[in-house]
Tab-separated table of C-alpha atoms in Angstrom:
chain	number	residue	atom	x	y	z
A	17	MET	CA	25.670	-13.985	-11.310
A	18	THR	CA	22.264	-12.868	-12.630
A	19	LYS	CA	19.599	-15.297	-11.437
A	20	ALA	CA	18.759	-16.350	-7.890
A	21	ALA	CA	18.183	-19.944	-9.053
A	22	GLU	CA	21.678	-20.045	-10.587
A	23	PHE	CA	23.234	-18.832	-7.350
A	24	LEU	CA	21.367	-21.336	-5.207
A	25	GLY	CA	22.293	-24.092	-7.640
A	26	LEU	CA	25.958	-23.572	-6.735
A	27	LEU	CA	25.202	-24.663	-3.160
A	28	ASP	CA	24.470	-28.114	-1.821
A	29	GLU	CA	21.636	-28.974	0.573
A	30	GLU	CA	23.765	-27.864	3.538
A	31	GLY	CA	24.642	-24.496	1.991
A	32	ARG	CA	28.222	-25.406	1.002
A	33	PHE	CA	29.816	-24.292	-2.266
A	34	ARG	CA	29.742	-27.411	-4.486
A	35	GLN	CA	33.073	-26.653	-6.220
A	36	GLY	CA	34.911	-26.415	-2.905
A	37	ASP	CA	37.263	-23.511	-3.647
A	38	GLY	CA	36.511	-20.473	-5.761
A	39	ASP	CA	34.813	-17.081	-6.124
A	40	VAL	CA	31.204	-16.263	-6.917
A	41	ASP	CA	30.289	-12.892	-8.404
A	42	ILE	CA	27.403	-11.176	-6.600
A	43	VAL	CA	25.666	-7.805	-6.467
A	44	LEU	CA	25.078	-6.478	-2.967
A	45	THR	CA	22.194	-4.106	-2.468
A	46	THR	CA	20.987	-1.876	0.352
A	47	ALA	CA	17.583	-1.063	1.783
A	48	ALA	CA	17.730	2.130	-0.290
A	49	SER	CA	18.265	-0.004	-3.452
A	50	SER	CA	21.878	1.064	-4.028
A	51	ARG	CA	23.864	-1.735	-5.712
A	52	TYR	CA	27.538	-2.713	-5.433
A	53	PRO	CA	29.337	-5.533	-7.310
A	54	GLY	CA	31.136	-7.986	-5.079
A	55	LYS	CA	32.433	-11.517	-4.593
A	56	LEU	CA	31.974	-14.430	-2.232
A	57	HIS	CA	35.244	-16.352	-1.703
A	58	PHE	CA	34.948	-20.004	-0.708
A	59	GLU	CA	37.560	-22.409	0.639
A	60	GLY	CA	36.678	-26.040	1.201
A	61	GLY	CA	33.072	-25.201	0.370
A	62	LEU	CA	32.815	-22.587	3.132
A	63	CYS	CA	32.598	-18.826	2.687
A	64	VAL	CA	35.620	-17.145	4.264
A	65	ARG	CA	35.473	-13.679	2.690
A	66	VAL	CA	32.946	-11.246	1.194
A	67	GLU	CA	34.298	-8.385	-0.898
A	68	MET	CA	32.387	-5.311	-2.034
A	69	GLN	CA	33.750	-3.193	-4.883
A	70	ASN	CA	34.751	0.274	-3.680
A	71	GLY	CA	33.600	-0.796	-0.228
A	72	GLY	CA	34.517	-3.060	2.632
A	73	THR	CA	35.627	-6.649	3.033
A	74	TRP	CA	34.126	-9.095	5.529
A	75	ALA	CA	36.724	-11.630	6.740
A	76	TYR	CA	38.321	-12.924	9.928
A	77	SER	CA	42.039	-12.394	10.483
A	78	ASP	CA	42.628	-16.156	10.621
A	79	ASN	CA	40.631	-16.714	7.398
A	80	SER	CA	38.123	-18.911	9.256
A	81	PRO	CA	34.552	-19.370	7.904
A	82	LEU	CA	32.257	-16.356	8.298
A	83	SER	CA	29.430	-16.540	10.825
A	84	GLU	CA	26.325	-14.505	11.699
A	85	LEU	CA	26.552	-12.476	8.489
A	86	ARG	CA	23.436	-11.177	6.751
A	87	LEU	CA	23.652	-10.025	3.122
A	88	LEU	CA	21.058	-8.506	0.782
A	89	LEU	CA	21.777	-9.653	-2.773
A	90	HIS	CA	20.348	-8.378	-6.050
A	91	PHE	CA	19.406	-10.831	-8.805
A	92	GLU	CA	18.097	-9.984	-12.244
A	93	GLY	CA	14.323	-10.236	-12.513
A	94	ASP	CA	13.797	-10.907	-8.787
A	95	ASN	CA	13.257	-8.974	-5.620
A	96	PRO	CA	16.414	-8.815	-3.464
A	97	HIS	CA	17.263	-12.009	-1.591
A	98	VAL	CA	18.259	-12.069	2.057
A	99	VAL	CA	21.173	-14.459	2.617
A	100	PHE	CA	22.470	-15.622	6.012
A	101	ILE	CA	25.963	-17.100	6.307
A	102	ASP	CA	26.849	-19.077	9.419
A	103	GLY	CA	29.875	-21.317	9.834
A	104	GLY	CA	30.725	-20.464	6.240
A	105	ARG	CA	27.492	-22.072	4.964
A	106	VAL	CA	24.545	-20.270	3.386
A	107	VAL	CA	22.078	-21.531	5.956
A	108	ARG	CA	19.054	-19.419	5.047
A	109	HIS	CA	17.932	-17.449	2.034
A	110	PHE	CA	14.592	-15.979	1.036
A	111	GLU	CA	13.204	-13.403	-1.335
A	112	ALA	CA	12.726	-10.053	0.346
A	113	GLN	CA	9.578	-8.126	-0.416
A	114	GLU	CA	10.293	-4.638	-1.638
A	115	ARG	CA	8.966	-1.954	0.656
A	116	PRO	CA	6.124	0.088	-0.859
A	117	SER	CA	7.229	3.540	-1.912
A	118	LYS	CA	6.226	6.862	-0.410
A	119	LYS	CA	4.138	7.431	-3.547
A	120	GLU	CA	2.204	4.194	-2.976
A	121	PHE	CA	1.573	5.096	0.665
A	122	LEU	CA	0.271	8.557	-0.225
A	123	SER	CA	-1.960	6.996	-2.882
A	124	ASN	CA	-3.495	4.675	-0.269
A	125	LEU	CA	-3.878	7.579	2.131
A	126	ARG	CA	-5.534	9.771	-0.514
A	127	VAL	CA	-8.254	7.164	-1.119
A	128	ALA	CA	-8.741	6.715	2.632
A	129	ARG	CA	-8.957	10.481	3.102
A	130	ASN	CA	-11.685	10.714	0.469
A	131	LEU	CA	-13.682	7.887	2.028
A	132	PHE	CA	-13.224	9.490	5.446
A	133	LEU	CA	-14.484	12.905	4.341
A	134	HIS	CA	-17.280	12.096	1.903
A	135	PRO	CA	-20.790	13.179	2.956
A	136	LYS	CA	-21.991	9.568	3.004
A	137	VAL	CA	-20.324	9.234	6.395
A	138	GLU	CA	-22.044	12.297	7.828
A	139	THR	CA	-25.249	12.243	9.856
A	140	ASN	CA	-28.510	14.024	9.222
A	141	GLY	CA	-31.240	15.214	11.536
A	142	GLY	CA	-33.854	12.636	10.545
A	143	GLU	CA	-32.291	9.580	12.146
A	144	ASP	CA	-32.175	8.253	15.670
A	145	GLN	CA	-28.814	7.758	17.361
A	146	GLN	CA	-28.615	4.008	16.697
A	147	SER	CA	-29.460	4.416	13.002
A	148	MET	CA	-26.850	7.135	12.612
A	149	ALA	CA	-24.195	5.025	14.348
A	150	ARG	CA	-24.953	2.049	12.079
A	151	ARG	CA	-24.736	4.201	8.942
A	152	ILE	CA	-21.445	5.744	10.021
A	153	ALA	CA	-20.039	2.275	10.739
A	154	ARG	CA	-21.166	0.948	7.339
A	155	ALA	CA	-19.472	3.847	5.583
A	156	ALA	CA	-16.224	3.564	7.575
A	157	ILE	CA	-14.451	1.453	4.975
A	158	TRP	CA	-11.445	3.742	5.468
A	159	LEU	CA	-10.913	1.849	8.725
A	160	THR	CA	-8.563	-0.784	7.285
A	161	PRO	CA	-4.789	-1.382	7.515
A	162	LYS	CA	-4.726	-0.779	3.759
A	163	SER	CA	-5.224	2.936	4.404
A	164	VAL	CA	-1.698	3.278	5.846
A	165	ARG	CA	-0.021	0.467	3.928
A	166	GLY	CA	3.520	1.409	2.948
A	167	PHE	CA	3.971	4.012	5.670
A	168	ASN	CA	7.506	4.769	6.800
A	169	ALA	CA	8.165	7.787	9.003
A	170	ASP	CA	11.643	8.066	7.471
A	171	ASP	CA	9.994	9.130	4.193
A	172	PHE	CA	9.055	12.436	5.829
A	173	PRO	CA	12.313	13.850	7.279
A	174	GLU	CA	11.127	17.388	6.545
A	175	LEU	CA	8.564	17.056	9.362
A	176	GLY	CA	11.372	16.974	11.913
A	177	PRO	CA	11.929	14.358	14.650
A	178	ASP	CA	9.134	15.539	16.957
A	179	ARG	CA	6.382	15.526	14.323
A	180	GLN	CA	7.717	12.270	12.864
A	181	ARG	CA	7.248	10.654	16.283
A	182	VAL	CA	3.702	12.059	16.543
A	183	LEU	CA	2.950	10.760	13.045
A	184	GLN	CA	4.374	7.320	13.831
A	185	SER	CA	2.296	7.154	17.007
A	186	ALA	CA	-0.901	8.132	15.145
A	187	VAL	CA	-0.311	5.557	12.387
A	188	THR	CA	0.440	2.834	14.942
A	189	GLU	CA	-2.703	3.682	16.908
A	190	PHE	CA	-4.811	3.695	13.741
A	191	ARG	CA	-3.340	0.420	12.491
A	192	ASP	CA	-3.864	-1.281	15.868
A	193	VAL	CA	-7.575	-0.446	15.750
A	194	ALA	CA	-7.930	-1.319	12.055
A	195	LYS	CA	-6.434	-4.781	12.577
A	196	THR	CA	-9.258	-5.642	14.970
A	197	VAL	CA	-11.968	-5.008	12.350
A	198	PRO	CA	-12.643	-8.005	10.038
A	199	PRO	CA	-13.099	-6.954	6.380
A	200	GLN	CA	-16.566	-8.537	6.281
A	201	GLN	CA	-17.831	-6.634	9.342
A	202	ALA	CA	-18.642	-3.031	10.107
A	203	PRO	CA	-16.621	-1.575	12.972
A	204	SER	CA	-18.219	-0.766	16.302
A	205	GLU	CA	-19.013	2.789	17.329
A	206	GLN	CA	-16.065	2.690	19.743
A	207	GLN	CA	-13.666	1.439	17.053
A	208	VAL	CA	-14.753	4.213	14.697
A	209	GLY	CA	-14.308	6.796	17.432
A	210	ASN	CA	-10.838	5.600	18.394
A	211	ALA	CA	-9.617	5.325	14.819
A	212	LYS	CA	-11.171	8.649	13.818
A	213	VAL	CA	-8.997	10.567	16.290
A	214	ALA	CA	-5.811	8.867	15.097
A	215	PHE	CA	-6.700	9.233	11.423
A	216	ALA	CA	-7.535	12.917	11.834
A	217	ASN	CA	-4.087	13.407	13.377
A	218	ILE	CA	-2.500	11.676	10.361
A	219	LEU	CA	-4.375	13.933	7.959
A	220	ASP	CA	-3.456	16.998	9.989
A	221	LEU	CA	0.236	16.188	9.589
A	222	LEU	CA	0.149	14.914	6.001
A	223	GLY	CA	-2.614	17.109	4.561
A	224	PRO	CA	-0.127	19.235	2.577
A	225	TYR	CA	0.977	16.072	0.727
A	226	LEU	CA	-2.606	15.368	-0.366
A	227	GLN	CA	-3.548	18.667	-1.971
A	228	THR	CA	-6.356	18.292	-4.492
A	229	PRO	CA	-5.637	19.567	-8.027
A	230	GLU	CA	-8.237	21.767	-9.700
A	231	GLU	CA	-9.772	19.029	-11.855
A	232	ASP	CA	-10.002	16.635	-8.903
A	233	ALA	CA	-11.829	19.319	-6.935
A	234	LYS	CA	-14.336	19.742	-9.763
A	235	VAL	CA	-14.972	15.985	-9.943
A	236	GLU	CA	-15.451	15.864	-6.156
A	237	LYS	CA	-17.963	18.701	-6.311
A	238	ALA	CA	-19.880	17.140	-9.189
A	239	ILE	CA	-20.320	13.827	-7.354
A	240	ASP	CA	-21.081	15.620	-4.087
A	241	ASN	CA	-23.882	17.530	-5.820
A	242	LEU	CA	-25.202	14.384	-7.449
A	243	GLN	CA	-25.105	11.824	-4.674
A	244	SER	CA	-27.982	13.071	-2.525
A	245	GLY	CA	-30.867	10.785	-3.477
A	246	ALA	CA	-29.085	9.446	-6.573
A	247	LEU	CA	-27.257	6.554	-4.945
A	248	PRO	CA	-29.066	3.481	-3.611
A	249	THR	CA	-29.071	2.936	0.133
A	250	TRP	CA	-26.832	-0.111	-0.268
A	251	VAL	CA	-24.005	2.125	-1.518
A	252	VAL	CA	-22.032	2.920	1.638
A	253	ASN	CA	-19.297	5.132	0.189
A	254	TRP	CA	-17.593	6.158	-3.058
A	255	ASP	CA	-14.349	7.345	-4.575
A	256	TYR	CA	-13.044	8.150	-8.047
A	257	GLU	CA	-9.931	7.862	-10.221
A	258	LEU	CA	-8.896	9.989	-13.195
A	259	GLY	CA	-7.513	8.017	-16.109
A	260	SER	CA	-8.112	6.895	-19.683
A	261	ASP	CA	-10.565	4.473	-21.235
A	262	GLU	CA	-9.598	1.604	-23.559
A	263	GLU	CA	-9.409	3.967	-26.535
A	264	GLY	CA	-7.174	6.417	-24.696
A	265	GLY	CA	-9.897	8.989	-24.115
A	266	PRO	CA	-10.008	10.986	-20.867
A	267	ALA	CA	-12.196	9.229	-18.313
A	268	VAL	CA	-13.212	9.347	-14.675
A	269	TRP	CA	-13.863	6.032	-12.950
A	270	ILE	CA	-16.457	6.265	-10.176
A	271	ASN	CA	-15.986	3.519	-7.592
A	272	LEU	CA	-19.127	2.689	-5.628
A	273	PHE	CA	-18.573	0.582	-2.511
A	274	VAL	CA	-21.565	-1.520	-1.507
A	275	GLU	CA	-22.443	-3.379	1.670
A	276	GLU	CA	-22.436	-7.163	1.932
A	277	GLY	CA	-25.681	-8.651	0.664
A	278	ALA	CA	-26.386	-5.795	-1.746
A	279	PRO	CA	-28.626	-6.917	-4.658
A	280	SER	CA	-26.092	-7.738	-7.377
A	281	ARG	CA	-28.878	-7.953	-9.957
A	282	GLU	CA	-29.330	-4.199	-9.512
A	283	PHE	CA	-25.696	-3.293	-10.143
A	284	GLY	CA	-25.861	-3.060	-13.940
A	285	ARG	CA	-29.106	-1.079	-13.959
A	286	THR	CA	-27.817	1.300	-11.288
A	287	ALA	CA	-24.611	1.961	-13.225
A	288	SER	CA	-26.524	2.576	-16.457
A	289	GLN	CA	-28.899	5.030	-14.774
A	290	LEU	CA	-26.036	6.925	-13.140
A	291	ILE	CA	-23.985	7.516	-16.290
A	292	PRO	CA	-26.156	10.292	-17.813
A	293	LYS	CA	-26.581	11.945	-14.397
A	294	LEU	CA	-22.839	11.860	-13.822
A	295	ARG	CA	-22.208	13.198	-17.302
A	296	GLN	CA	-24.517	16.136	-16.659
A	297	ALA	CA	-23.043	16.867	-13.215
A	298	LEU	CA	-19.472	16.725	-14.538
A	299	THR	CA	-20.263	18.953	-17.518
A	300	ALA	CA	-21.790	21.512	-15.151
A	301	GLN	CA	-18.399	21.686	-13.402
A	302	GLY	CA	-16.499	22.002	-16.678
A	303	VAL	CA	-15.165	18.410	-16.631
A	304	THR	CA	-15.153	16.822	-20.087
A	305	ARG	CA	-14.067	13.323	-19.018
A	306	TRP	CA	-16.461	10.465	-19.749
A	307	PRO	CA	-17.733	8.771	-16.567
A	308	TYR	CA	-17.559	5.035	-15.934
A	309	VAL	CA	-18.995	3.259	-12.898
A	310	ARG	CA	-17.348	0.353	-11.054
A	311	ILE	CA	-19.112	-1.400	-8.193
A	312	ARG	CA	-17.122	-3.163	-5.469
A	313	THR	CA	-17.952	-4.501	-2.039
A	314	ALA	CA	-16.735	-2.641	1.017
A	315	ALA	CA	-15.104	-5.879	2.211
A	316	GLU	CA	-13.050	-6.134	-0.995
A	317	HIS	CA	-11.682	-2.646	-0.420
A	318	LYS	CA	-10.862	-3.234	3.252
A	319	ALA	CA	-9.163	-6.524	2.511
A	320	GLY	CA	-6.949	-4.829	-0.079
């Protein structure tokens, strides 16, 4: 059995095996993506036995239909499907979404860490308290559930049980605050304060996983040196990605995050004016990558 549609086509609208008696080849999978060939055995249209190669067999001693059994099946070209068998009938089935990997989570966290630490979120001595609070809130686009998307404490067994629990608590606290902030709105001063404590705890525990390579550090420094006075006031924060351009040449993509209502007619001119300045700043740090500028709204980033 290779396709989910083929498997489901063997069942009638009540989840019974259309042929009555017979075996159906399946591939059972686990949450860790291990796969094991197996069979479903049907009698009178009802499933009475599940066999797993080199593994166990699910069956009642009287060969009665199986009930309250949950299976995770692998099908070619699809995510795993969750299948529930009750009274011998396949009563529910749905495609399971694969859990994001540890790598994906750390990638999300790296971006959030950069947005959290960049100087655009810092205060200066020339503003009153309310102005500073508003600017900090505008720049706090790290305060989104996306920042910890894919987190699973089990991915970090080397931290030990105690620090895993602390990490889980910090992520839960951060996520609870982030869920209360609509993507189109800036968080309140209290929300920023509450989330900042939790997020700092996350970074304290996972900082070693987010070490910045030498070239990344040079790019950071170049943009740090450039940004004072070079970015329009409607740019609330920034980040970057190292990659290649369409011709395969080494490139650095500068992502500028802008507030809602920013003058879109200025985007192209701003990007064009920044390119030579970025080129000069990067060259001064020994970075030969060609800079490109992408402009996105803060809401787009927070919404994921």
